[in-house]
Coordinates of C-alpha atoms in Angstrom, one line a residue:
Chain A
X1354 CA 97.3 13.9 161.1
X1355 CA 95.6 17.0 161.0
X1356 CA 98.3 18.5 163.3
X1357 CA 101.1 18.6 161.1
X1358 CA 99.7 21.7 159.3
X1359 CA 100.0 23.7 162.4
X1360 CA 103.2 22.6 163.9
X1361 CA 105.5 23.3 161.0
X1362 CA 105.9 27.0 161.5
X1363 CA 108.1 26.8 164.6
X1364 CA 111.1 27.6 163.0
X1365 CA 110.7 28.9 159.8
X1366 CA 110.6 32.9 160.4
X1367 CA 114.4 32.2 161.5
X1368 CA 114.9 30.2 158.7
X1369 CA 113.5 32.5 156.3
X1370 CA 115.5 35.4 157.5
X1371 CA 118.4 33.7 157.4
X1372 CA 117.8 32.8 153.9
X1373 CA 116.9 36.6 152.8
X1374 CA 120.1 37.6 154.3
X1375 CA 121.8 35.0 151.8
X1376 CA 122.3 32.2 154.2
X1377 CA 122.3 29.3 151.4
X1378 CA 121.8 26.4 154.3
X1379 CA 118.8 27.6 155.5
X1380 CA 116.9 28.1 152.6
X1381 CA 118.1 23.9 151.7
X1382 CA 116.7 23.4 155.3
X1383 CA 113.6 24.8 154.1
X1384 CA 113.3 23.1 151.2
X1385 CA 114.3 19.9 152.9
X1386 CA 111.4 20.5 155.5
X1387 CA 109.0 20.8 152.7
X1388 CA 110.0 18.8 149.8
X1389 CA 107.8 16.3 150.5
X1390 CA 104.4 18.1 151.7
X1391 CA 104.4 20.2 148.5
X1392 CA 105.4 17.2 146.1
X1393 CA 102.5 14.8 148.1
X1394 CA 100.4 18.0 147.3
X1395 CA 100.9 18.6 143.7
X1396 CA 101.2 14.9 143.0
X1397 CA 97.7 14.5 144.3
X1398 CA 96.8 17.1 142.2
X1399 CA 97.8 16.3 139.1
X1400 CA 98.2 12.5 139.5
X1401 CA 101.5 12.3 137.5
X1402 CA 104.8 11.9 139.2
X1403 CA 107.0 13.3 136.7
X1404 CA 105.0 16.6 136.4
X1405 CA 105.0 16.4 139.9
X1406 CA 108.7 16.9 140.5
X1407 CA 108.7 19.5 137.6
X1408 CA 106.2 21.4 139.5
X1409 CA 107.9 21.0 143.2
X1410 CA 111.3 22.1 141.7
X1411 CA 109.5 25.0 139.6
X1412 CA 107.9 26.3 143.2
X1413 CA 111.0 25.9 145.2
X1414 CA 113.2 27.7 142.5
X1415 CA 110.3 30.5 142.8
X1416 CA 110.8 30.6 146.2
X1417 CA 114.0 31.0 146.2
X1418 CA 114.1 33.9 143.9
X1419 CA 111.4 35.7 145.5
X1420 CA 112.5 34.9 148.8
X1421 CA 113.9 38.7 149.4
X1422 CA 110.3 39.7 148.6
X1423 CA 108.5 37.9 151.0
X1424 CA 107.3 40.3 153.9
X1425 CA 106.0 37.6 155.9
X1426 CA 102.3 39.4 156.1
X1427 CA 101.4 35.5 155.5
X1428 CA 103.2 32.9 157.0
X1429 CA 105.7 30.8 154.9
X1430 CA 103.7 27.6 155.1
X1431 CA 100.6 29.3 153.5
X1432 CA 103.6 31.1 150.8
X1433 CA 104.9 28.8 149.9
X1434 CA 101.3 26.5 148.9
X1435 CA 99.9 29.3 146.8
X1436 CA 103.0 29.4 144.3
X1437 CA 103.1 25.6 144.6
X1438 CA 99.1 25.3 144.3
X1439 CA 98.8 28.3 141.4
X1440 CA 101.8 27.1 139.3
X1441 CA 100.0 23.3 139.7
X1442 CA 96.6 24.7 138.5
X1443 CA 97.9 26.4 135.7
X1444 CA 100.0 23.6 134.9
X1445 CA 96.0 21.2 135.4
X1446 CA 94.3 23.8 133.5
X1447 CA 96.4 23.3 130.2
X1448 CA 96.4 20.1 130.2
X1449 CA 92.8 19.4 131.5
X1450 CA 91.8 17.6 127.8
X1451 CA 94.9 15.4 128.1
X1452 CA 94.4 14.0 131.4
X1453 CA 90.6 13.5 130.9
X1454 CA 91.7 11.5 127.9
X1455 CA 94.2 9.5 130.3
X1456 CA 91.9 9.0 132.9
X1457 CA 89.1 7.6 130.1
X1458 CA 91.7 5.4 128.9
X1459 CA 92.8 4.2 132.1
X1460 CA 89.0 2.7 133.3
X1461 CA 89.2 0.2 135.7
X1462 CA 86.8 -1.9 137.4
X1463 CA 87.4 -2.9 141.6
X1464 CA 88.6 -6.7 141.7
X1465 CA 86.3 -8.2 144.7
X1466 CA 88.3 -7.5 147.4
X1467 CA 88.7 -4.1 146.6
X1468 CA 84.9 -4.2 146.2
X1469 CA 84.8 -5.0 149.7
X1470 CA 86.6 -2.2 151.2
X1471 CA 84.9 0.4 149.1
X1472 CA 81.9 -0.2 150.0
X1473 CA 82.9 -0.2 153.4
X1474 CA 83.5 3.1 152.9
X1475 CA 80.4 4.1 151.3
X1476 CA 78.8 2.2 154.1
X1477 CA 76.7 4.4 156.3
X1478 CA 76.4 0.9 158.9
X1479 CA 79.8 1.4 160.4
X1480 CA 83.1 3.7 160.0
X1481 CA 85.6 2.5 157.4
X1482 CA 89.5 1.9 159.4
X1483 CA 91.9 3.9 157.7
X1484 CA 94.6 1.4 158.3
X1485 CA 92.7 -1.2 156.1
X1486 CA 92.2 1.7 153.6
X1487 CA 95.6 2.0 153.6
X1488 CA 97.0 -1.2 153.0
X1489 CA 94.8 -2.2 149.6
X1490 CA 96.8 -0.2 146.9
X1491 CA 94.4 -0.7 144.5
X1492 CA 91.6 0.9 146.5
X1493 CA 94.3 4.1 146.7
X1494 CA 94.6 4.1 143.2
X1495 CA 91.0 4.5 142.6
X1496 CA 90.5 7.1 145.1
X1497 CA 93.3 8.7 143.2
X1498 CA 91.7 8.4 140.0
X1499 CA 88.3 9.7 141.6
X1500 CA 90.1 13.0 142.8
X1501 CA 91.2 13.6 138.9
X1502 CA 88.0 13.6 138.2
X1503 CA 87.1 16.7 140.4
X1504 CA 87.3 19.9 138.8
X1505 CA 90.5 21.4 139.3
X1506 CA 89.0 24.2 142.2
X1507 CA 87.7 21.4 144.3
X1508 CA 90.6 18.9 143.7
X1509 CA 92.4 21.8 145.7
X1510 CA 90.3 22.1 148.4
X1511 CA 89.6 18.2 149.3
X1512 CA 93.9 17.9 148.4
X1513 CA 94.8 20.9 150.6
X1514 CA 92.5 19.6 153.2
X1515 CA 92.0 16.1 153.8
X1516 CA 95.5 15.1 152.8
X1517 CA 98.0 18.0 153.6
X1518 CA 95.2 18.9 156.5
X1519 CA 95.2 22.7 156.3
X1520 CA 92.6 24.6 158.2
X1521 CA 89.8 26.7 156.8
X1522 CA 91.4 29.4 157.0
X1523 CA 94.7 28.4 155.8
X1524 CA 93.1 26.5 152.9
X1525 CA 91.3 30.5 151.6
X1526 CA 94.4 32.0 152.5
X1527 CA 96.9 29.6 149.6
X1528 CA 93.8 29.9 147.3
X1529 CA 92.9 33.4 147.7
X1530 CA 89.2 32.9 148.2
X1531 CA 86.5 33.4 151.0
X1532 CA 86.2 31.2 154.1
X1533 CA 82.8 30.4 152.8
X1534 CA 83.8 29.4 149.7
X1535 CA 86.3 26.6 151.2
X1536 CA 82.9 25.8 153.3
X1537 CA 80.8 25.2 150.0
X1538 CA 83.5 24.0 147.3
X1539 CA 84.7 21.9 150.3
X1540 CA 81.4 20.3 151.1
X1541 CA 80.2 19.7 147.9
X1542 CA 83.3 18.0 146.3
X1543 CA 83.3 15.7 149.2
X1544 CA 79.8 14.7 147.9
X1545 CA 80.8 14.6 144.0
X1546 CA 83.7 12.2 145.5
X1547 CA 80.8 10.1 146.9
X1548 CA 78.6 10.1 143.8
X1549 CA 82.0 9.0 141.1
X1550 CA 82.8 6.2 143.9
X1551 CA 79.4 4.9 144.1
X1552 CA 79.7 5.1 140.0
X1553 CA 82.5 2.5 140.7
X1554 CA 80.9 0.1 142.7
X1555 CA 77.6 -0.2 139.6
Chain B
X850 CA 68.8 9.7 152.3
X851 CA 68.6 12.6 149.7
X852 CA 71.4 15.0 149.6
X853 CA 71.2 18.4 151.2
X854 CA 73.4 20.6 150.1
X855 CA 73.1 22.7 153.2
X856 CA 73.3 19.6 155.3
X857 CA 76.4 18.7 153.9
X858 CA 77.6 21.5 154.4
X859 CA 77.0 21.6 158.3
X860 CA 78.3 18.1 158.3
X861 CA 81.5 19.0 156.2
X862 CA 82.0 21.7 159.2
X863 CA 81.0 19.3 161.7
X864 CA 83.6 16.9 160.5
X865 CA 86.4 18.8 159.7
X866 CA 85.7 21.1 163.4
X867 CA 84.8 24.3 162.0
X868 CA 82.2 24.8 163.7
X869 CA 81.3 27.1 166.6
X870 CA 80.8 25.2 169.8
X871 CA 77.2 26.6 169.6
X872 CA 76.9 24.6 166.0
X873 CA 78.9 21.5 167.1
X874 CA 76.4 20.6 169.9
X875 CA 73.4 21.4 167.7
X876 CA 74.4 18.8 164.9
X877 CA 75.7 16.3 167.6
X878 CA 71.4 16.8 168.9
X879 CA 70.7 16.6 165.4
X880 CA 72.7 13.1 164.6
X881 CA 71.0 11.8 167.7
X882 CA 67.8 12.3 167.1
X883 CA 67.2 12.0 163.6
X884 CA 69.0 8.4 161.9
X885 CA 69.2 10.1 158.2
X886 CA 71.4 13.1 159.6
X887 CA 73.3 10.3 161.4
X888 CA 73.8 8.1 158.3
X889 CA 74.7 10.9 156.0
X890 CA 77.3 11.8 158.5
X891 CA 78.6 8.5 158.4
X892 CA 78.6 8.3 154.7
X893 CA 80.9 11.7 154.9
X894 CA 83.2 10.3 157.6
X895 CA 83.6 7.4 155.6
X896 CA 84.5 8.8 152.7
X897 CA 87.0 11.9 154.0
X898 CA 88.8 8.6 155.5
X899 CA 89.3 7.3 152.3
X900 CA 91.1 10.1 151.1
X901 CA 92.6 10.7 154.4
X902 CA 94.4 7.6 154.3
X903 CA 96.2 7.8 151.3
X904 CA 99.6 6.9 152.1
X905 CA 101.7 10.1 151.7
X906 CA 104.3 10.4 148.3
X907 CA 107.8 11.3 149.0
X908 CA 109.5 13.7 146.9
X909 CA 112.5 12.7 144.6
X910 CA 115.7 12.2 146.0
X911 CA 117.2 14.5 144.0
X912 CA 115.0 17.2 144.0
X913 CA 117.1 19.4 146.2
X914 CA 119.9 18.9 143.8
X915 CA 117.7 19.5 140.8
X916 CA 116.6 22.8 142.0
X917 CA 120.3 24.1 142.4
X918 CA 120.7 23.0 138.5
X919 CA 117.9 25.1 137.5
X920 CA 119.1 28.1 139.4
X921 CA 122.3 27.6 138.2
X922 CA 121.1 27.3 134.5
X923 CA 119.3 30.3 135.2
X924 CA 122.0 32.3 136.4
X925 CA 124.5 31.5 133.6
X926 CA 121.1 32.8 131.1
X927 CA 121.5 36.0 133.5
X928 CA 124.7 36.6 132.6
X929 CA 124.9 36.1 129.0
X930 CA 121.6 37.4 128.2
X931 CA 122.8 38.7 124.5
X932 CA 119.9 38.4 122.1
X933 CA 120.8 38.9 118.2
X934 CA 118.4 42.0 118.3
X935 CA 120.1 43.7 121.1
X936 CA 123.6 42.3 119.8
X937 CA 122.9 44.3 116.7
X938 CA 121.7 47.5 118.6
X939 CA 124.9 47.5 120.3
X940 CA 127.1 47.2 117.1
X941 CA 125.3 49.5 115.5
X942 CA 125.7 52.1 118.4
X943 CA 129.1 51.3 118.8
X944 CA 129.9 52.2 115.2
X945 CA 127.8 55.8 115.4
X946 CA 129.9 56.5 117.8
X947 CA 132.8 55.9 115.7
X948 CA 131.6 57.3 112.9
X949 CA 130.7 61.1 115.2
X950 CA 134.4 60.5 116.4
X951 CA 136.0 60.5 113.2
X952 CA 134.0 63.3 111.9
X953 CA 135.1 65.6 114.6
X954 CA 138.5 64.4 114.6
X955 CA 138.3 65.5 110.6
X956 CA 136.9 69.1 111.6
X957 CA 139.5 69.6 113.9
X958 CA 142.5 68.8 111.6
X959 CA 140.6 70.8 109.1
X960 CA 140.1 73.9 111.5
X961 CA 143.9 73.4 113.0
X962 CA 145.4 73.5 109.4
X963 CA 143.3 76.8 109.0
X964 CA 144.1 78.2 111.9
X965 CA 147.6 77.1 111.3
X966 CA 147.8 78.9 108.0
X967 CA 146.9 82.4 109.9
X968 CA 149.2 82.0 112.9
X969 CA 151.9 81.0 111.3
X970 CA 155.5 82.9 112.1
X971 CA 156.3 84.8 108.3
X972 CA 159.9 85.1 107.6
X973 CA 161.5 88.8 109.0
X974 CA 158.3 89.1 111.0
X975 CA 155.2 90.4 110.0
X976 CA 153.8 94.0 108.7
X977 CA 152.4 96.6 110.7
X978 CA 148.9 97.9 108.9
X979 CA 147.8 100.6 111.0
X980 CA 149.4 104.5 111.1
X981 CA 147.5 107.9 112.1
X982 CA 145.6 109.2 109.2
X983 CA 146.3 113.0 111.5
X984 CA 150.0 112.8 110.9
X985 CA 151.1 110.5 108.2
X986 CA 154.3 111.6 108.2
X987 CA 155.2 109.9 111.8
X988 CA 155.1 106.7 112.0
X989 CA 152.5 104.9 115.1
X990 CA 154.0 103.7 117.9
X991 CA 154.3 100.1 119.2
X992 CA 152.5 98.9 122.6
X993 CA 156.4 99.3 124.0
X994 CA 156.4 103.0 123.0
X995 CA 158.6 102.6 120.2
X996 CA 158.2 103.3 116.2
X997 CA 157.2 100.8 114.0
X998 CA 159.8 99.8 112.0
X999 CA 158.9 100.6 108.2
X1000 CA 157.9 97.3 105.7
X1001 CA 160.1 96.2 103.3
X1002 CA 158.4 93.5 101.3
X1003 CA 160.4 91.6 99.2
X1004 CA 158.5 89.7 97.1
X1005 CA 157.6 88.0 93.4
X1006 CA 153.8 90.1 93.3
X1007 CA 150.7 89.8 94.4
X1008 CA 147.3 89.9 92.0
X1009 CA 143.9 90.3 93.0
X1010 CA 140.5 91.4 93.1
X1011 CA 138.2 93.0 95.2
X1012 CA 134.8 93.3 94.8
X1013 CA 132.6 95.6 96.9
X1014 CA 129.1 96.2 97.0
X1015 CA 127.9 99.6 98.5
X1016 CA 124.5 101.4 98.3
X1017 CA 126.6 104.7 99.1
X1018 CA 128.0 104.3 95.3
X1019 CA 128.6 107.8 94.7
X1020 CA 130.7 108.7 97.5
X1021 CA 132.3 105.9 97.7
X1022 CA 133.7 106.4 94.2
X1023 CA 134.9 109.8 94.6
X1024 CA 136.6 108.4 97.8
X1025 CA 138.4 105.5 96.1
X1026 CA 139.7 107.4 93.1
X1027 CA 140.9 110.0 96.0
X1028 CA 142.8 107.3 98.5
X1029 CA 144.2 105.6 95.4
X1030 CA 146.2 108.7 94.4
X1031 CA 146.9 109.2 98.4
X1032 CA 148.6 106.1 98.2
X1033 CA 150.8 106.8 95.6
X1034 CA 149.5 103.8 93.7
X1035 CA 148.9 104.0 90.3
X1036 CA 145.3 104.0 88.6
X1037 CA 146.3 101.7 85.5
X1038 CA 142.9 101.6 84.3
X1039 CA 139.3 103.4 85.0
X1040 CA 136.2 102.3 83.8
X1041 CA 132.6 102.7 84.1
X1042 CA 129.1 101.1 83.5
X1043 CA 127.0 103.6 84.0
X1044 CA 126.5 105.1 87.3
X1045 CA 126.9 101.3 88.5
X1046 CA 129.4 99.7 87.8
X1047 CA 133.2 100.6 88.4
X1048 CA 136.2 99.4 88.2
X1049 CA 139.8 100.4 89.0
X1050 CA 143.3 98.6 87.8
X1051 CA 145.4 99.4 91.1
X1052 CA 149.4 98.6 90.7
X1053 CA 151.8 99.8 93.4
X1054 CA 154.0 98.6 96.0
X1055 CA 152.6 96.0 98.6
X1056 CA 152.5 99.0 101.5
X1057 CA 150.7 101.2 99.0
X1058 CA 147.9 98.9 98.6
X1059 CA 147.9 98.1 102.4
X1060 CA 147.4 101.8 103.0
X1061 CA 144.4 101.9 100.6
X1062 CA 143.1 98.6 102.7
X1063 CA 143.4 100.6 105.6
X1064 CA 142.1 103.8 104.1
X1065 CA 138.7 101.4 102.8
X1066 CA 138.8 100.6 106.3
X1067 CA 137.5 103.2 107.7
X1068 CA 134.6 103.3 105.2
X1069 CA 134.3 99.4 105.5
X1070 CA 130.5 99.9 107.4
X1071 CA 129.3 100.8 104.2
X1072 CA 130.0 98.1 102.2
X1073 CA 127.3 95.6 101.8
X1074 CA 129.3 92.7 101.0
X1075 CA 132.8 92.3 100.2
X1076 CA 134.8 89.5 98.4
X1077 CA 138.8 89.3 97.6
X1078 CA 139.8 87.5 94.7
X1079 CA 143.2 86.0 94.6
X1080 CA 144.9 84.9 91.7
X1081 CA 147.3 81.8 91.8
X1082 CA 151.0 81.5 91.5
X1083 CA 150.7 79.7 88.1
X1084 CA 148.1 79.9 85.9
X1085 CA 146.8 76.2 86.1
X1086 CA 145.6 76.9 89.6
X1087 CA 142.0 78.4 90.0
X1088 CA 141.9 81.3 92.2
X1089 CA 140.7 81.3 95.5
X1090 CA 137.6 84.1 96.7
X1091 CA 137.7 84.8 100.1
X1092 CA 133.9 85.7 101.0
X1093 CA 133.2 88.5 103.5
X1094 CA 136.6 89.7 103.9
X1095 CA 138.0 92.0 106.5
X1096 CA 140.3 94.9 105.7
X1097 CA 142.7 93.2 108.1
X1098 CA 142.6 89.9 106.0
X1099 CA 143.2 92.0 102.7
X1100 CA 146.1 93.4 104.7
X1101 CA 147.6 89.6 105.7
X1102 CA 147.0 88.4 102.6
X1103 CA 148.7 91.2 100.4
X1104 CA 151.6 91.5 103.3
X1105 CA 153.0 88.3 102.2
X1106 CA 156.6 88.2 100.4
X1107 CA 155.7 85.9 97.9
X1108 CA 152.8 85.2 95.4
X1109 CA 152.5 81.5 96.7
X1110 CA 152.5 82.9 100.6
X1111 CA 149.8 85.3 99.6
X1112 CA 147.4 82.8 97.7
X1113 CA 147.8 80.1 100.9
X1114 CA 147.2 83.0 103.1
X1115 CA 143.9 83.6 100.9
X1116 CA 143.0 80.0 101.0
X1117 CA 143.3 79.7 104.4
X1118 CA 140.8 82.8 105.1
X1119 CA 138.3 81.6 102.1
X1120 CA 138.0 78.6 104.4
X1121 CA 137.6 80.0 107.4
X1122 CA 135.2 83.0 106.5
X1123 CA 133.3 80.2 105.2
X1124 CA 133.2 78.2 109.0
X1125 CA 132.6 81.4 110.2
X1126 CA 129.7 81.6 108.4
X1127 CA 128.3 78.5 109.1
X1128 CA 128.4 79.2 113.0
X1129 CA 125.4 80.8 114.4
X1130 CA 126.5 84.2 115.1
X1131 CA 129.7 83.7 112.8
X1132 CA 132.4 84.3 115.4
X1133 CA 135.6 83.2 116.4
X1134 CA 137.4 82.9 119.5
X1135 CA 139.9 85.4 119.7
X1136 CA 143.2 85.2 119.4
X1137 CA 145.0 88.6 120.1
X1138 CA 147.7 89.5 117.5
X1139 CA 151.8 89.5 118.7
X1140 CA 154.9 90.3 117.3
X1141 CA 155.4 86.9 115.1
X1142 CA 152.3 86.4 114.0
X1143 CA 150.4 87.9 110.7
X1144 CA 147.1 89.2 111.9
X1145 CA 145.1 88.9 114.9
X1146 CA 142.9 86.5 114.6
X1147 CA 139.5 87.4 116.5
X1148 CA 136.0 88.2 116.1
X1149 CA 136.1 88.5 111.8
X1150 CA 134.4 92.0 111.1
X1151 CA 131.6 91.6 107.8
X1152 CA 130.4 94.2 106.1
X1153 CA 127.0 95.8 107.7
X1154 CA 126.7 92.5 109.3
X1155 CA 129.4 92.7 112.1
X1156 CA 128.5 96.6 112.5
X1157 CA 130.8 99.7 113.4
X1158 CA 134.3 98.7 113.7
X1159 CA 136.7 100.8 114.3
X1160 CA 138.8 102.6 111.2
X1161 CA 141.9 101.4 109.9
X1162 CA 143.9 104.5 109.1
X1163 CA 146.3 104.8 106.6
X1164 CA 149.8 106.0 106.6
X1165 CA 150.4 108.3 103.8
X1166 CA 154.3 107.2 103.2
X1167 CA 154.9 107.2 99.6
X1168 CA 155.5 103.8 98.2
X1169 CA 158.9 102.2 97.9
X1170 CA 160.3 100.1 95.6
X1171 CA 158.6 99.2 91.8
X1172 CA 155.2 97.4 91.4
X1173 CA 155.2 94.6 93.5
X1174 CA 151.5 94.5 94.1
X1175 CA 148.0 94.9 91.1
X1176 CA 144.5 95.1 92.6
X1177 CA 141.3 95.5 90.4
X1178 CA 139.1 97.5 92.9
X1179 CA 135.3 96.7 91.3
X1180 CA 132.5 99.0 92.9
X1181 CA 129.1 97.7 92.3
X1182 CA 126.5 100.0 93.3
X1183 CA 123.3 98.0 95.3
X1184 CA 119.9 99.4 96.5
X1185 CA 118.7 99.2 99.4

């Protein structure tokens, strides 16, 4: 999983040339290639689809018109995240109160089997299987709702790294911050994530 | 196990394989050893693979063609970008420009008709002002080698008055009452206000008083001002002042074979002696005098102001004809 990060770049310096020299059909390939990372992305970051697709079509239509200005000192992968991540902050950060108010509203408890599966995952006995994980929708909804509850910096970081799978590096590179900031804001978001779960299962 | 942050961090690393290899083999010793370090990095696992495995969301079908929209709505904003505020700085720029245009377009009718006025071909040609003062007797010749043909001026009258203002009062007197009996014009009237104030009543044929012009002409440095005074054709017209007159434009103006020529003659220099002297510098192009027209036009000589100019001599032939022409000559002593 954590591959796919590092093999999308192949072609997209050709593709991105092709596009600053007005080629319309590569830049639609591009968008085509990407649609769906940045709209997974932003979804996961602010938790409503609607907004979601405001935000991916915002980016892309960003892209497109700054696509002659793009020098390629970063690649296009990590370019194309930081407008897609910044306009989605800005976006979170404005309506911060609102969703907090959704997300109070919204409360739910585990049914039992979803019980189960949690606290196989807060189980330090064994490791959790990712397929099982996968297949209880209601467990994915919670873990949703738990990464709303993140501030808005370390909903980034856990988002741009344990589901789109960017490296460190990449990961301070979209967000504009130090490597040892990912390390920190990284490490201790994964243990806020713990501590709201464990709130779950009381 | 209680949380340590820096732990966590190492174990973050650990998972996610930032780590040095130097650092990977010293947590891998560090899970095997101690059973907390172990558990808490279970408990991280655990919980990345939660988040891990959260089935990926697929973008709108549509979102490609979305995106065009917008960039299309965009583009049609580009191209009609007209707010009401810049809407209205256009108009109102548009009509300043109009507004400049019409106003030259009125100053150049205005200056056309003027110079219209002065250029304009007189019936039978027009007069010749200048002679030799040395030998009056013979008359100058042209540019072509040949005499100028004498005036004959056929005409209703002309009336006028011209006021000049000299500091040189005294000698200016005795030289007026001198060139008017030169001229063979008759002194009508003479009378004083003191030492001054006077005033002459000129009548004589339209050469004689041309001759005096030209005679004045040669003292015309030491006028400080000078102002002709034109009377209409009827008497329910005002008459018409030309400021700063020239000897030359005396000449044109009394030249002409009619009252009314003479008067639209005067108008048209009143107006543009007072253009001239509205310009900084107050001169004219030049326009160089030629057989059909009236009077060169060209740089307009003022008294004191346009400095030495060369004198207009007058011919001494003795006048022809009966009166034709009366000009009140009023001297007005200044101080300097």
């Amino acid at each position: 999983m954590y591959l796919r990060a590092a093999n999308i770049n192949i072609d997209d310096s050709v593709l991105v040339q092709q596009s600053q020299m007005g080629d319309t059909t590569a830049m639609e390939r591009l968008i085509l290639k990407y649609q769906n990372r940045i709209y997974n992305v932003i979804l996961k970051m602010c938790g409503n689809p609607d907004d979601a697709a405001e935000l991916a079509q915002e980016a892309f239509v960003k892209v497109i018109e700054s696509i002659d200005r793009f020098q390629g000192k970063s690649s296009f992968y990590t370019w194309l995240f930081r407008i897609a991540v910044n306009l989605t902050l800005n976006h979170c950060q404005r309506s911060s109160r609102t969703a907090a108010r959704s997300l109070d509203a919204e409360e739910t408890e585990p049914d039992g089997t979803t019980s189960l599966v949690l606290r196989e995952c807060l189980s330090d006995e064994r490791a959790v299987d990712p397929a099982t994980v996968a297949q209880s929708r209601e467990l994915c909804e919670l873990a949703k709702k738990c990464l709303l509850q993140l501030d808005e910096p370390q909903r980034a970081v856990v988002v741009l790294r344990d589901i789109e799978g960017m490296d460190y590096a990449q990961i301070a590179e979209v967000l504009n911050i130090e490597l040892g900031t990912v390390r920190s804001r990284l490490s201790r978001a994964r243990g806020n994530l713990r501590e709201i779960l464990e709130a779950m299962l009381k | 196990m209680k949380p340590n942050p820096n732990l966590d961090e190492l174990l973050s690393s650990f998972m996610d394989g930032e780590l040095s290899p130097r650092q990977r083999t010293e947590v891998q010793r560090m899970a095997a050893h101690d059973p907390a370090v172990a558990r808490r990095l279970r408990q991280l696992q655990n919980c990345r693979t939660l988040f891990c495995s959260l089935p990926p969301a697929e973008a709108p079908g549509d979102l490609l063609e979305q995106i065009k929209q917008s960039l299309e709505r965009k583009t049609l904003l580009q191209e009609h970008p007209v707010s009401p505020k810049r809407a209205a700085g256009v108009i109102h720029l548009v009509f300043r420009k109009l507004v400049a245009a019409a106003a030259m377009i009125s100053l150049l009718a205005v200056l056309g008709a003027v110079i219209y006025q002065i250029v304009a071909p007189v019936p039978g040609g027009g007069p010749e002002l200048v002679a030799t003062a040395t030998n009056p007797s013979q008359p100058v010749p042209d540019d072509r080698g040949g005499p100028t043909p004498a005036i004959v001026v056929a005409d209703a009258g002309f009336s006028g008055r011209l006021e000049l203002r000299t500091a040189a009062f005294g000698s200016t007197d005795t030289f007026v009452r001198r060139e008017i009996q030169t001229c063979g014009l008759t002194n009508l009237a003479e009378a004083g206000i003191g030492n001054d104030q006077r005033i002459y009543e000129v009548a004589g044929s339209r050469e004689g008083i041309n001759r005096l012009i030209a005679s004045l002409g040669g003292v015309w440095q030491d006028f400080d001002s000078a102002a002709l005074q034109v009377n209409p054709p009827d008497s329910t017209a005002r008459p018409v002042t030309i400021e700063s007159v020239t000897p030359e434009q005396i000449a044109a103006v009394v030249a002409r074979n009619s009252t009314e020529a003479s008067f639209e003659t005067a108008a048209a220099y009143a107006v543009m002696n007072r253009v001239v002297r509205s310009i900084p510098g107050g001169e004219l192009p030049s326009v160089h005098e030629d057989a059909g027209s009236l009077l060169a036009m060209g740089t307009v000589p003022q008294p004191k102001l346009a400095g030495p100019q060369e004198p207009i001599s007058a011919t001494h032939t003795p006048a022809q004809g009966t009166t034709q022409a009366s000009l009140t000559i009023v001297l007005l002593r200044t101080t300097k």
